Structure formats: C-alpha cells, structure tokens
XYZ file of C-alpha atoms in Angstrom:
188
model
C -3.035 11.622 8.565
C -3.190 13.992 5.458
C -3.952 11.088 3.155
C -6.760 9.932 5.491
C -8.130 13.424 5.739
C -8.092 13.924 1.915
C -9.764 10.540 1.378
C -12.461 11.279 3.868
C -13.142 14.733 2.290
C -13.530 13.112 -1.141
C -15.797 10.288 0.166
C -17.947 12.677 2.181
C -18.045 15.246 -0.624
C -16.460 17.845 1.676
C -14.443 19.719 -0.965
C -14.633 22.483 -3.574
C -13.669 20.307 -6.489
C -15.963 20.575 -9.529
C -16.882 16.799 -9.422
C -18.260 14.154 -7.173
C -15.690 11.477 -6.433
C -17.949 8.493 -6.882
C -17.304 5.741 -7.453
C -13.870 6.141 -5.983
C -10.853 3.852 -6.476
C -7.896 4.396 -4.093
C -4.467 3.737 -5.657
C -0.857 4.135 -4.626
C 2.542 3.416 -5.981
C 5.356 2.111 -3.752
C 5.265 4.067 -0.503
C 2.005 5.621 -1.746
C 0.465 2.139 -1.665
C 1.413 1.943 1.993
C -0.073 5.396 2.697
C -3.300 4.616 0.810
C -3.906 1.328 2.505
C -3.069 2.682 6.002
C -5.475 5.557 5.506
C -8.280 3.095 4.728
C -7.369 0.830 7.648
C -6.942 3.681 10.164
C -10.444 3.913 11.434
C -10.397 0.151 12.191
C -7.038 0.387 13.827
C -7.657 3.571 15.838
C -6.369 1.930 19.033
C -2.976 1.548 17.323
C -2.603 5.222 16.382
C -0.617 7.696 18.417
C -2.738 9.436 20.996
C -2.334 12.823 19.368
C -4.175 11.671 16.183
C -6.177 8.701 17.339
C -9.344 10.794 17.812
C -9.348 11.887 14.209
C -9.559 8.154 13.227
C -12.695 7.728 15.397
C -15.105 7.542 12.449
C -16.859 4.659 10.763
C -14.649 3.156 8.092
C -15.641 4.188 4.507
C -14.292 1.869 1.901
C -13.842 2.836 -1.783
C -15.229 0.883 -4.666
C -11.816 -0.712 -5.111
C -8.116 -0.489 -4.262
C -5.196 -0.583 -6.759
C -1.771 -1.066 -5.290
C 1.264 -0.742 -7.614
C 4.610 -2.109 -6.312
C 3.406 -1.374 -2.813
C 5.511 -1.234 0.375
C 3.364 -3.247 2.798
C 5.926 -4.701 5.226
C 8.508 -2.428 6.885
C 9.946 -5.058 9.097
C 13.631 -5.522 8.560
C 13.236 -9.228 8.057
C 14.765 -10.429 4.819
C 12.469 -11.898 2.256
C 13.518 -13.828 -0.880
C 12.658 -10.917 -3.231
C 14.625 -8.435 -0.966
C 17.597 -10.754 -1.034
C 17.494 -11.698 -4.792
C 16.910 -8.098 -5.984
C 19.152 -6.319 -3.300
C 20.993 -4.565 -6.051
C 17.857 -3.315 -7.858
C 18.706 -0.114 -9.877
C 15.650 1.733 -8.600
C 15.396 0.409 -4.983
C 18.745 -1.161 -3.768
C 18.663 -2.668 -0.347
C 20.523 0.207 1.371
C 17.933 2.673 -0.027
C 15.055 0.390 1.061
C 16.493 0.264 4.539
C 17.078 4.031 4.769
C 13.536 4.748 3.488
C 12.017 2.308 6.017
C 14.011 3.855 8.850
C 12.949 7.390 7.857
C 9.295 6.274 7.478
C 8.977 4.419 10.800
C 11.511 6.647 12.602
C 13.590 3.678 13.642
C 10.854 2.584 16.105
C 10.253 -0.939 17.249
C 6.663 -0.627 15.869
C 7.467 -2.253 12.431
C 4.776 -4.790 12.893
C 2.210 -2.138 13.571
C -0.371 -2.605 10.878
C -0.678 1.168 10.459
C 3.025 1.073 9.301
C 3.006 -2.436 7.848
C -0.508 -3.214 6.627
C 0.407 -6.859 5.945
C 0.239 -7.336 9.723
C -3.386 -6.176 10.078
C -5.737 -8.776 11.658
C -7.940 -10.891 9.525
C -11.124 -9.267 10.771
C -9.743 -5.887 9.665
C -8.547 -7.117 6.197
C -11.876 -8.796 5.577
C -13.459 -5.412 5.331
C -11.449 -4.293 2.362
C -13.137 -3.818 -1.053
C -11.920 -5.603 -4.212
C -8.143 -5.158 -4.123
C -5.849 -5.304 -7.104
C -2.078 -5.540 -6.828
C 0.493 -5.192 -9.622
C 4.205 -5.407 -9.248
C 7.304 -6.261 -11.198
C 8.858 -9.741 -11.002
C 12.282 -8.132 -10.377
C 10.954 -5.838 -7.607
C 12.605 -6.156 -4.157
C 9.096 -5.617 -2.799
C 7.517 -8.410 -4.771
C 7.150 -10.502 -1.552
C 5.111 -7.733 0.034
C 2.517 -7.967 -2.707
C 2.527 -11.809 -2.725
C 2.196 -12.048 1.060
C -0.529 -9.408 1.269
C -2.409 -10.971 -1.696
C -2.301 -14.284 0.075
C -3.650 -12.766 3.296
C -6.562 -10.925 1.713
C -7.595 -13.759 -0.594
C -7.725 -16.231 2.370
C -10.227 -13.936 4.140
C -12.326 -13.505 1.013
C -11.411 -10.188 -0.431
C -11.905 -10.299 -4.218
C -9.281 -8.979 -6.671
C -6.142 -10.226 -8.303
C -2.324 -10.041 -8.225
C -0.529 -9.393 -11.494
C 3.260 -9.864 -11.632
C 5.101 -8.613 -14.676
C 8.041 -10.982 -14.540
C 10.668 -8.893 -16.326
C 10.009 -5.522 -14.726
C 11.567 -3.714 -11.771
C 10.156 -1.646 -8.929
C 7.914 1.231 -10.008
C 8.112 0.410 -13.711
C 4.987 2.539 -14.368
C 6.859 5.637 -13.386
C 9.179 5.744 -16.372
C 7.657 7.006 -19.600
C 10.504 5.678 -21.791
C 9.618 2.109 -20.627
C 6.126 2.439 -21.921
C 7.365 1.366 -25.272
C 8.156 -2.085 -23.826
C 5.339 -4.613 -24.461
C 5.416 -5.665 -20.739
C 4.824 -2.144 -19.454
C 2.256 -1.412 -22.140
C 0.351 -4.483 -21.075
C 0.520 -3.516 -17.319
C-alpha cells in the first residue's frame, strides 16, 4: 500500500519534492520488483485486494513511462521451478531463505496465485496495459524462471521491452559494489 501511495503521489505531483517526476520509470530489485509491479497492477486488481485497502485502489491506473525489474520475485507459489532447484544452494538466496521470505511476505496464506502477491498470475488483459517492461537477472539466480516466465507472458500480449540474462551472475548481483569490477556486472 505504501509503494502504491508513493507512486501515485509522484505521478500526480502531490509531493513537496523540488522536482517533477516525469517521465517516470518504476524499478525494483528482488522483492522490490514484486512490490513495484504489484503497486502498478493494484488499480486493475482492486477486486483482489483485502477489503480494508481495496477502496484506496479504486482509481484509474496510471502507468509509468517504463518498468525495470532486476532479479524480481514474481511468483510466490511454492511450486519448484528448474532455476529454484538448480540454484537451491545460492549463496545470496538459498532455498530455505527463499521459502522463509515467501512465507513471511504472503503470511502463509493460500493466496499464492493471487496476482497482487504473484504478478506472474495476472490476467492477460491486465498485463496488456503495462508500459515497456525490461527485466534483468543473473543466469545463476534461483528466481531466473520468474523473469523468464513473466517475460514470456508479457511479450505474448504485446508489451514491448526485453529480458537480459547475465549468465554467470547470481541473485541481486547489482547490490554488491565489489562485483562492479567484473565485466559482466559492469555490462549490466
């Protein structure tokens, strides 16, 4: 809800910041990618929101100029995927951590296919309204399949953008300054 409110304040110029946020690109890293995308989808998925906050989402959707998702968490279901299995012992996001974070985020509910929690499950008519969407992730990331699956979905419905996979990099590689000396990270 806070991400949604902040985004709307920036888009509608309801803030005291010394600049106008236009054009605006929304970006998020890992769980932040989930939060950013969910905030953009919320007005179109108001019927899925908890009753106590649904009325706040009852506004016309305002899309940014573009979306940039870095190593995003887009599928909170506990279903195994090839990347989650292959990279289960990832140094930065091992499988037990991933499960613990997902349980804390969705509060162990049975709503893991709710598109407000797992945007990869949003309907085509909702995804079709997204602006150009760019995804980047590491080829060794346990969440690689989240990006690949979401990219496939949005490209099928005509959303422009691209998916870039940096083959030899792990989850959230952009967060580690000492890695910026690596050619792969510098290129990203």
